[in-house]
Short mmCIF file of C-alpha atoms in Angstrom, two decimals:
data_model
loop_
_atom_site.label_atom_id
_atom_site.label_comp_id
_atom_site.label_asym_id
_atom_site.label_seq_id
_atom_site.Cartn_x
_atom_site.Cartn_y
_atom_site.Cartn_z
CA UNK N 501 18.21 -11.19 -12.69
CA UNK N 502 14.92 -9.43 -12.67
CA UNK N 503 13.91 -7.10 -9.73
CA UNK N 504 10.64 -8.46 -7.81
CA UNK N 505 8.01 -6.25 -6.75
CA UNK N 506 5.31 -6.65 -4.53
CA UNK N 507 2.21 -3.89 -4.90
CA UNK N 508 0.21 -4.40 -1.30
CA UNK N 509 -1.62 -3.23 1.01
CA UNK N 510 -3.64 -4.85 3.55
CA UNK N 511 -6.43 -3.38 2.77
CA UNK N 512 -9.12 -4.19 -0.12
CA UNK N 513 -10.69 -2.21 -2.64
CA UNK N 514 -7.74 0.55 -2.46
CA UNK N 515 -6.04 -0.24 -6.02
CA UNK N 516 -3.63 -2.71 -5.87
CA UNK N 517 -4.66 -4.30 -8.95
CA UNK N 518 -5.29 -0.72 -11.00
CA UNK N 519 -1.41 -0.23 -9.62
CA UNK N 520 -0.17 -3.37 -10.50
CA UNK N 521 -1.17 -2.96 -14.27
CA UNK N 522 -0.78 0.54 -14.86
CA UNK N 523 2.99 -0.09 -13.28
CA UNK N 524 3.47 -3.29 -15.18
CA UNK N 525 2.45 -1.73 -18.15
CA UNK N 526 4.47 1.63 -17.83
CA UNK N 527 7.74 -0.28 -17.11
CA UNK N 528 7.01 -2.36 -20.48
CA UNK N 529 6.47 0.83 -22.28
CA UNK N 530 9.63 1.81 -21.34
CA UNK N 531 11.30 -1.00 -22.65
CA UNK N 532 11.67 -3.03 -19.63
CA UNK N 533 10.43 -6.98 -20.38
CA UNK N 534 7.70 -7.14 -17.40
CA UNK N 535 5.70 -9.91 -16.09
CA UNK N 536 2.47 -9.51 -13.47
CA UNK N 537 1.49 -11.99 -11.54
CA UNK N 538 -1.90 -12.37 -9.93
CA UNK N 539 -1.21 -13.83 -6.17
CA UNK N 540 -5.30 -13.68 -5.48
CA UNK N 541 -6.09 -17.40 -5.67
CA UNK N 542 -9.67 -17.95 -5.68
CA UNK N 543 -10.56 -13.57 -6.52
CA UNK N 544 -8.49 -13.50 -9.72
CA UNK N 545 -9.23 -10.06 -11.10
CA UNK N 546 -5.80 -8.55 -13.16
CA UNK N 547 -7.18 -10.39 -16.25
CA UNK N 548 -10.13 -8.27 -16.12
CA UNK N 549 -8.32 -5.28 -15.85
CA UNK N 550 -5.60 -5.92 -18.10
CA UNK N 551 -8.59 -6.64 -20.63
CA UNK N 552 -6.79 -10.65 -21.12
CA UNK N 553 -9.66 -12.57 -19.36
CA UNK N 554 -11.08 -14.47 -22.18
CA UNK N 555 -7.28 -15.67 -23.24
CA UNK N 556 -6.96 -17.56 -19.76
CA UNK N 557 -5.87 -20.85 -20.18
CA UNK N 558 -4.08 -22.02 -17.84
CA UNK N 559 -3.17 -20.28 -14.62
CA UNK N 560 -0.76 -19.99 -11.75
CA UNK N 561 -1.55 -22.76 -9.87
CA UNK N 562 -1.64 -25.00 -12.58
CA UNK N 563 2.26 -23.84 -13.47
CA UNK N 564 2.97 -25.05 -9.46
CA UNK N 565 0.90 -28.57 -10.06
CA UNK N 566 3.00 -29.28 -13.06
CA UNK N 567 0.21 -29.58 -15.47
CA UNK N 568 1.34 -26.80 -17.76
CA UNK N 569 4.36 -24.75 -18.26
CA UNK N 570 5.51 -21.42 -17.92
CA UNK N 571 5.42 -20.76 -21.29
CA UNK N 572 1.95 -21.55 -21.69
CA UNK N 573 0.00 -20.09 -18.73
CA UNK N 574 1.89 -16.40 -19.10
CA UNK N 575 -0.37 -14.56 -21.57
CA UNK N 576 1.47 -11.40 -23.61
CA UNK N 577 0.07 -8.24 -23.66
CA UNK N 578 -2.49 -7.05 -26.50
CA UNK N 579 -0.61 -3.85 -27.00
CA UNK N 580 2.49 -4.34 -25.72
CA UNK N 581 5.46 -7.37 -26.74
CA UNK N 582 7.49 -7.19 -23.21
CA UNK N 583 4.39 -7.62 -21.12
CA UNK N 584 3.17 -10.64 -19.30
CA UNK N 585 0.08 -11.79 -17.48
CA UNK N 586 0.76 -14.78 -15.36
CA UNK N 587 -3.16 -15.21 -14.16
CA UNK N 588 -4.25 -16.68 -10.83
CA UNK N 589 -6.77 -19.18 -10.31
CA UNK N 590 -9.72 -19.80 -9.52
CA UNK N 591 -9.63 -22.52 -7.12
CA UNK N 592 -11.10 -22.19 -3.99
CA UNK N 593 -8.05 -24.05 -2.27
CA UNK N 594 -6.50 -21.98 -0.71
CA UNK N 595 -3.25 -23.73 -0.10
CA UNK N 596 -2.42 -24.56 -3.57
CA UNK N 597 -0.21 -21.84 -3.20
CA UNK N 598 3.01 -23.03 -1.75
CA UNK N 599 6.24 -21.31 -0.92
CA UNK N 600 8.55 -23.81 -2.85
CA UNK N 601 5.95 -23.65 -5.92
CA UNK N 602 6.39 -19.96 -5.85
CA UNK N 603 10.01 -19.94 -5.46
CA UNK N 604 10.20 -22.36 -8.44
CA UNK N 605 8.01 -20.16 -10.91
CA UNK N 606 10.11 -16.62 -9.60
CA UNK N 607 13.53 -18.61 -10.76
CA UNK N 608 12.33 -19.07 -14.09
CA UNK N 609 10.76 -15.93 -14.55
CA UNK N 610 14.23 -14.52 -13.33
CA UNK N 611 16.24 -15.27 -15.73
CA UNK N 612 13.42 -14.15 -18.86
CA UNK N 613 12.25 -10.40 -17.39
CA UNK N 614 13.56 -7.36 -15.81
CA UNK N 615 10.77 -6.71 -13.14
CA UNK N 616 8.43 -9.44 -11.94
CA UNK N 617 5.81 -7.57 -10.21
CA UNK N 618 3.14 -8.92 -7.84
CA UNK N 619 -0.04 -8.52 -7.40
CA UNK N 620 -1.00 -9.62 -3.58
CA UNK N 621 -4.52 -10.04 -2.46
CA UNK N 622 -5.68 -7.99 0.55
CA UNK N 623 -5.61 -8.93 3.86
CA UNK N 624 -2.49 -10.79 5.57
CA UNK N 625 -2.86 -14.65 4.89
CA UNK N 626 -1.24 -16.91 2.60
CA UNK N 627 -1.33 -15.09 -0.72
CA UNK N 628 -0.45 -12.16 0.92
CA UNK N 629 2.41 -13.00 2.36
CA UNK N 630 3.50 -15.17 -0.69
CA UNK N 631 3.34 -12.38 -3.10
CA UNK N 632 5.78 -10.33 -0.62
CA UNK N 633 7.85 -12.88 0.66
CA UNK N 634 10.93 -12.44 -2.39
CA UNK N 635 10.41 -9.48 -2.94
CA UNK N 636 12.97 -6.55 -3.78
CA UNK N 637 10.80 -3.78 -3.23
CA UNK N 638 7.17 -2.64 -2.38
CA UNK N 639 4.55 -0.42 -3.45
CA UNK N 640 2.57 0.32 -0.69
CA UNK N 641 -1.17 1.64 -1.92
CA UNK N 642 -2.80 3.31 0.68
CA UNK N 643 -6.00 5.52 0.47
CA UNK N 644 -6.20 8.61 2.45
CA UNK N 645 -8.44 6.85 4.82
CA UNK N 646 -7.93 6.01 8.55
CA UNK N 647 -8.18 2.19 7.79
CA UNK N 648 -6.27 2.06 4.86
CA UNK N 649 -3.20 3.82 6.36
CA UNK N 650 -3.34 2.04 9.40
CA UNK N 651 -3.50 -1.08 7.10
CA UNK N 652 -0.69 -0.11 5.55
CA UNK N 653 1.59 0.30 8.72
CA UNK N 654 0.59 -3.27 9.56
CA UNK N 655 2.27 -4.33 6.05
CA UNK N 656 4.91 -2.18 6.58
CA UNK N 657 5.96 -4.29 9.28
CA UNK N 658 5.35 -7.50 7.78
CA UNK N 659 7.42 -6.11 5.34
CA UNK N 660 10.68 -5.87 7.80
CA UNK N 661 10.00 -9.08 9.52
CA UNK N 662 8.30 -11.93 7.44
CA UNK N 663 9.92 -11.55 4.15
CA UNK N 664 13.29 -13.41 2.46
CA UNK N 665 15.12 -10.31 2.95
CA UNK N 666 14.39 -10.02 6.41
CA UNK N 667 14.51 -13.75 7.98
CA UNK N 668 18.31 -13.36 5.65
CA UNK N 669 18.77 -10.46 8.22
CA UNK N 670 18.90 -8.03 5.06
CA UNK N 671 17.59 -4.74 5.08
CA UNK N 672 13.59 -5.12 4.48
CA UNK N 673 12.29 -4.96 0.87
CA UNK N 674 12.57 -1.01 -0.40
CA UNK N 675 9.12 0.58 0.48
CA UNK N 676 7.59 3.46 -1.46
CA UNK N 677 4.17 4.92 -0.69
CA UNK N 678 1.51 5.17 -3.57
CA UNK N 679 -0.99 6.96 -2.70
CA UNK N 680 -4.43 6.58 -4.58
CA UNK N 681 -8.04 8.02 -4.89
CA UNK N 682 -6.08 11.36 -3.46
CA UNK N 683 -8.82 14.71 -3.19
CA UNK N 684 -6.71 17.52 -2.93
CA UNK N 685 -10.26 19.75 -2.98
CA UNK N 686 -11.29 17.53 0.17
CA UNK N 687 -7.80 18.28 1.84
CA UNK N 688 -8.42 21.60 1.45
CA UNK N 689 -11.79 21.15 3.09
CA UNK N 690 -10.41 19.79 5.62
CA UNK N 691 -12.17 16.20 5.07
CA UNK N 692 -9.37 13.87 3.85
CA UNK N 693 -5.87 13.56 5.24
CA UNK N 694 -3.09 15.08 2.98
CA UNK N 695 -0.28 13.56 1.59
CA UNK N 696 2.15 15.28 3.85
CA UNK N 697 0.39 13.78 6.51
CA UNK N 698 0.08 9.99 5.38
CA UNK N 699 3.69 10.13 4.88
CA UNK N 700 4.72 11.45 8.25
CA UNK N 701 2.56 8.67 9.67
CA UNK N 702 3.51 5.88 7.79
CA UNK N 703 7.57 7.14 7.55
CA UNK N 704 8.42 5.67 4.34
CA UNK N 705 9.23 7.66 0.83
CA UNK N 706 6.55 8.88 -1.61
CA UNK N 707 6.25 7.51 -4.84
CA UNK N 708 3.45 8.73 -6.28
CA UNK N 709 0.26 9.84 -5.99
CA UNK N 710 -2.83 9.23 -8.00
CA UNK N 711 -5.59 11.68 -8.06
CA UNK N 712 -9.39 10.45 -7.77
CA UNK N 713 -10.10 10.22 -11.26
CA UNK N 714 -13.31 9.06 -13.29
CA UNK N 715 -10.53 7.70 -16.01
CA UNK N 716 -9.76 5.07 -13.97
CA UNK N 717 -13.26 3.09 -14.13
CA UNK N 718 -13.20 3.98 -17.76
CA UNK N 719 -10.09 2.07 -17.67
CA UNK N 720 -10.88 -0.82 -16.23
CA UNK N 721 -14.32 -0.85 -18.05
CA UNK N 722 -12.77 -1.42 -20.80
CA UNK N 723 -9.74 -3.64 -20.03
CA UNK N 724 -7.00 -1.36 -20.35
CA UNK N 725 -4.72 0.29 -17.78
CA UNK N 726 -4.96 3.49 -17.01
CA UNK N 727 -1.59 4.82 -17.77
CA UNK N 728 -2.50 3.89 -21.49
CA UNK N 729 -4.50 6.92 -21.28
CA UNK N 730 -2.30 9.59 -21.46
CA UNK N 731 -4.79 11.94 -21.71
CA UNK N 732 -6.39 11.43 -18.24
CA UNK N 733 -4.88 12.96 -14.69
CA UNK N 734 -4.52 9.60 -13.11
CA UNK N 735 -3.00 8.43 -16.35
CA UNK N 736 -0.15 10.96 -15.93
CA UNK N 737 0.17 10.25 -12.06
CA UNK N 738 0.80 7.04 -12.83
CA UNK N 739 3.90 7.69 -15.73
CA UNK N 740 5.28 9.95 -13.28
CA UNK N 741 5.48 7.51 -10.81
CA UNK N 742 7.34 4.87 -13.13
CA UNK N 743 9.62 7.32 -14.23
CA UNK N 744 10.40 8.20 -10.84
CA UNK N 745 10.90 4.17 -9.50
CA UNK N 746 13.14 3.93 -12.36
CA UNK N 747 15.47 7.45 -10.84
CA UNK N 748 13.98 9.76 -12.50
CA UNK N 749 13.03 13.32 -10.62
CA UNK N 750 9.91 14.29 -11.69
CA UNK N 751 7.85 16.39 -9.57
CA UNK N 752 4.37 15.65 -8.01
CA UNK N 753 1.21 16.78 -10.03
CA UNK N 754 -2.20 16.89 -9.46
CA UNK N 755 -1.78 17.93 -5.56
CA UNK N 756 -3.20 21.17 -5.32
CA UNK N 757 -6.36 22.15 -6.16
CA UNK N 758 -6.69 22.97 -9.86
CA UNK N 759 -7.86 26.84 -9.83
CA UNK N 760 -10.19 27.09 -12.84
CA UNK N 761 -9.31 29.45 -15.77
CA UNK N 762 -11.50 30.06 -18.25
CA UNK N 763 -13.62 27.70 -20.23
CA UNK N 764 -11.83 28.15 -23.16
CA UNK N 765 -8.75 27.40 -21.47
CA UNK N 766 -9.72 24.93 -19.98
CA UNK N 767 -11.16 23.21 -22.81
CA UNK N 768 -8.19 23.36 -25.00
CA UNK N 769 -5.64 22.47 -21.89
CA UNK N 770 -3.96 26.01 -22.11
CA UNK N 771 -3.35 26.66 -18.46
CA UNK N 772 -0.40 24.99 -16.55
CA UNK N 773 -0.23 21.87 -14.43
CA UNK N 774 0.82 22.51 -11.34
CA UNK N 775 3.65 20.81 -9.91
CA UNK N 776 5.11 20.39 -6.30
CA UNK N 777 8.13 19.07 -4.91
CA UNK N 778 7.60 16.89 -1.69
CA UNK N 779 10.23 16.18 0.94
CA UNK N 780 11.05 12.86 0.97
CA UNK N 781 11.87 11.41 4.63
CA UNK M 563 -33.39 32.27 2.45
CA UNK M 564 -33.57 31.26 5.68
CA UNK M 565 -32.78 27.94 4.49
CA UNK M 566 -29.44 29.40 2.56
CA UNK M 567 -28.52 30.81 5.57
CA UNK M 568 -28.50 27.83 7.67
CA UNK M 569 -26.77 25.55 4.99
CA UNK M 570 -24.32 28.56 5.03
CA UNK M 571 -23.62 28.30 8.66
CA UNK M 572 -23.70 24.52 8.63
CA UNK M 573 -20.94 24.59 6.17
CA UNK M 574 -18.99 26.95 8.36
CA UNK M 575 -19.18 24.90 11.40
CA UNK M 576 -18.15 21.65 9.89
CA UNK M 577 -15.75 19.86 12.35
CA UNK M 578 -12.21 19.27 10.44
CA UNK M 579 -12.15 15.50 10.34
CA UNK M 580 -9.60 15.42 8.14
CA UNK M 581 -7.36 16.61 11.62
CA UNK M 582 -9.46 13.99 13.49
CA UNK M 583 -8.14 11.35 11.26
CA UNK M 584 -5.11 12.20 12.07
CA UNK M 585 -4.27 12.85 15.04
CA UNK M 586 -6.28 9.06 15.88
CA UNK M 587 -4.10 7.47 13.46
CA UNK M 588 -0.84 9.35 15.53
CA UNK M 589 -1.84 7.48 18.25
CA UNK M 590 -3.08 3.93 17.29
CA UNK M 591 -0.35 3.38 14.87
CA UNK M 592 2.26 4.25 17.16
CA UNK M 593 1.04 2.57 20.46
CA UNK M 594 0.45 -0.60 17.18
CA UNK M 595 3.71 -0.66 16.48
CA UNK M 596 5.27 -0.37 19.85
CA UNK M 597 2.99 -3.78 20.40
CA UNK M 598 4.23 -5.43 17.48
CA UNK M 599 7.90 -4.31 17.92
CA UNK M 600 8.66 -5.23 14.42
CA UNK M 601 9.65 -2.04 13.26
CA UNK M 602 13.20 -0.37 13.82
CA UNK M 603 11.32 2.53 15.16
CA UNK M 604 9.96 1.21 18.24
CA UNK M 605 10.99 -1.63 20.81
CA UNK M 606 8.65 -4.31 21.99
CA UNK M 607 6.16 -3.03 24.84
CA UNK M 608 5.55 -6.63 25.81
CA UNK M 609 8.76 -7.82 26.15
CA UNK M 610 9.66 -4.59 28.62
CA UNK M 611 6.60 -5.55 30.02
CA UNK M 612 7.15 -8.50 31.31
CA UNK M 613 11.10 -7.88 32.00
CA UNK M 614 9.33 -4.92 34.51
CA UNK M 615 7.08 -6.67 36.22
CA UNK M 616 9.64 -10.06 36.67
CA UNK M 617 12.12 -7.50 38.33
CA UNK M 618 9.60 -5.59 40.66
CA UNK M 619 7.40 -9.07 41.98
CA UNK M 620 11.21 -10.43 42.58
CA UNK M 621 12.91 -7.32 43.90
CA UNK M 622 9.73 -6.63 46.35
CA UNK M 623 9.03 -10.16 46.75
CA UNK M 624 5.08 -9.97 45.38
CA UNK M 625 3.10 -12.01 43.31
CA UNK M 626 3.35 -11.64 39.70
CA UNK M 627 -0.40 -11.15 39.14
CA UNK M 628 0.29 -8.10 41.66
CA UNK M 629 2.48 -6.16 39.46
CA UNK M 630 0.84 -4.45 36.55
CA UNK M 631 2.06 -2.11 33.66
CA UNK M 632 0.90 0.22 31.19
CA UNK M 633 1.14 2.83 28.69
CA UNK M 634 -1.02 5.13 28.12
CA UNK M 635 -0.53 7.60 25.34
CA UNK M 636 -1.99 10.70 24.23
CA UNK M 637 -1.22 13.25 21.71
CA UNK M 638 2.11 15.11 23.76
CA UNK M 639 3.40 12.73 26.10
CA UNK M 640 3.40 9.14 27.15
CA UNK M 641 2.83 7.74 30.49
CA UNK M 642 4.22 4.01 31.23
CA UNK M 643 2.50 3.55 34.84
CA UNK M 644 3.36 1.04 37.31
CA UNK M 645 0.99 -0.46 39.93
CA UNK M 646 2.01 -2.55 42.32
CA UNK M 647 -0.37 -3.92 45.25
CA UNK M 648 1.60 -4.51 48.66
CA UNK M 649 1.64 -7.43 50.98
CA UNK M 650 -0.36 -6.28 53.88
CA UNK M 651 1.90 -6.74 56.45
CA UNK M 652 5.56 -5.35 55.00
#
C-alpha cells in the first residue's frame, strides 16, 4: 500500500509545487516508485516544473470521466523510471473533481507505488481539501512571512478535522514543517522570523528547510527539480529533507549565516558547511 | 559624508520587525485557533461562550442580548470579561 502525501499550504506562491517535485523526485532517486499528482484543476503548473508539459495527454480529470485510463494519463519521468506525473487539467470546472473520482484513482495508484504525493492548490476550497483529504502525512510549506504562517495554522487545523483520518476519529495526518525561501542573513537582521520561531508558533516538527536560493528559478526555468542539482544550497536542503522523512538524522544546513572565507576558498568549496541540530517539539 | 552618516544611523535605528512579526502572529494565531477549536490545543471560545452567557441570563434572570463575553488577549495574560447589564429595578 503506498503512503499518501499531501504538500500544502494555504497560501500561494510559497512552493508547494517546487516541494512537490523536488520531494517526488528525491524519493524516486532513492528507489522508492513515486507518483505526483497535480490537484490544481484549472492552474495546472507541476508539468512545467517537472519539465513534462509538452507530453500532456490526457489529464486527471479525464482519468475520473472515464475517457482514458490510468495508464495513459500518468506520464514517467525523463530522468528517472519510478517517477510519475499524473497532470491536472485545465478545465475551468471546478467540480470535476469529485471525492469518489479521487478515491477511485488513489486505489489504483495504491497498489502500483510506494508514495503518492499531492500537489494541492492554495487556498481552502475543493482541490484543496481533495488533495488532503486521504492523506497519510503532510508537508506543510510555509514562508517566513506573517501570512504564510498564519496560513499554515489554518491548514493545520483542517488537517485534524476535515480529513479521512480525522472524520475515522484517527490521529490527524503526520505534519512536518518545510520551511522555504528561509534568509538566515535577514534573521540575523532582525527582518524575517527564524525558524525557531515559526516552529514554536505553528507546534508541529521541522522537516526541512530550504534556503532562498537563485537555483531554484534556474530549476524551474528549465524544467527540472531542484534537488537534481546537487550542486546548489537549496538542492541539498531539499535531499536532506527526504532523507530525513524517510528516518534518517541528518542535521539542518544552510541556517546560519555563511561567514565568508577567502575567495579562493570559496571558489573551490574548501570551507565547511555548517550544520545545526534543531529541537524538535 | 554627511549623507554616510545618516544612512549609518538609519541603519542603526531600524525597528526589528522580524520581533514584530512575531509577537502579532503569537497573538492572532492563538486567539484563531481558540475560535476555530479544531485543534487539540485549544477548546472552542464560542461554544464556552454561549454555555456562559445561557447560565448567567438564566441564573440572574436577564435577557440574553444583556449578557456579553469576551477575550481579550495580549502578549502575558488573557482576560475573558463578563458584562452583564441589570434589570433596573432588582
Amino acid at each position: 500500500m503506498a503512503k499518501i502525501v499531501v504538500v500544502t499550504s494555504g497560501k500561494g506562491g510559497v512552493g508547494k509545487t517546487t516541494t512537490s517535485a523536488a520531494f517526488g523526485t528525491g524519493l524516486a532517486q532513492r528507489g522508492q516508485k513515486t507518483v505526483i499528482i497535480d490537484f490544481d484543476v484549472g492552474l495546472r503548473n507541476l508539468d512545467l516544473i517537472m519539465g513534462c508539459e509538452r507530453r500532456v495527454v490526457y489529464d486527471f480529470v479525464n482519468v475520473i470521466n472515464g475517457e482514458a485510463r490510468l495508464s495513459q494519463a500518468l506520464i514517467k519521468d525523463k530522468q528517472l523510471d519510478n517517477l510519475f506525473i499524473l497532470p491536472a487539467s485545465q478545465t475551468r470546472d471546478k467540480d470535476a473533481l469529485t471525492p469518489e473520482g479521487v478515491k477511485k484513482i488513489l486505489d489504483e495508484l495504491q497498489n502500483e507505488f510506494d508514495y503518492i504525493i499531492c500537489d494541492s492548490p492554495a487556498g481552502i476550497e475543493r482541490g484543496a481539501h481533495l488533495a488532503m483529504y486521504y492523506a497519510d502525512s503532510a508537508l506543510i510549506v510555509t514562508n517566513p512571512e506573517v501570512s504564510s504562517v498564519r496560513d499554515s495554522d489554518r491548514i493545520l487545523g483542517l488537517l485534524s478535522s476535515k480529513t479521512k483520518r480525522a472524520e475515522e476519529g484517527l490521529p490527524p495526518p503526520k505534519e512536518h514543517l518545510v520551511i522555504t525561501r528561509y534568509s538566515p542573513r535577514r534573521v540575523e537582521n532582525g527582518e524575517m522570523i527564524s525558524v525557531e520561531t515559526v516552529q514554536e508558533i505553528l507546534g508541529i516538527p521541522l522537516l526541512g528547510v530550504i534556503p532562498e536560493s537563485l537555483a531554484v528559478l534556474r530549476a524551474s526555468n528549465s524544467g527540472v527539480p531542484v534537488i537534481m542539482d546537487n550542486q546548489s544550497d537549496a538542492g541539498l536542503a531539499y535531499s536532506d529533507l527526504v532523507d530525513r522523512f524517510l528516518g534518517q538524522t541528518v542535521p539542518h544546513r544552510f541556517l546560519d549565516v555563511v561567514k565568508k572565507g577567502s575567495f579562493l576558498r570559496r571558489l573551490f568549496g574548501g570551507g565547511k558547511t555548517t550544520t545545526r541540530e534543531i529541537t524538535l517539539t | 559624508m554627511s549623507t554616510l552618516l545618516a544612512f549609518i544611523k538609519k541603519r542603526l535605528n531600524r525597528p526589528n520587525t522580524a520581533q514584530m512579526a512575531k509577537e502579532r502572529l503569537q497573538i492572532i494565531v492563538a486567539h484563531e485557533r481558540l475560535n476555530r477549536g479544531d485543534r487539540k490545543d485549544g477548546g472552542n471560545l464560542q461554544e464556552l461562550q454561549q454555555k456562559l452567557i445561557d447560565m448567567v441570563a438564566e441564573f440572574l434572570g436577564v435577557d440574553k442580548a444583556q449578557v456579553n463575553v469576551e477575550l481579550q488577549r495580549d502578549k502575558n495574560r488573557s482576560v475573558l470579561e463578563l458584562n452583564v447589564t441589570m434589570p433596573d429595578r432588582v
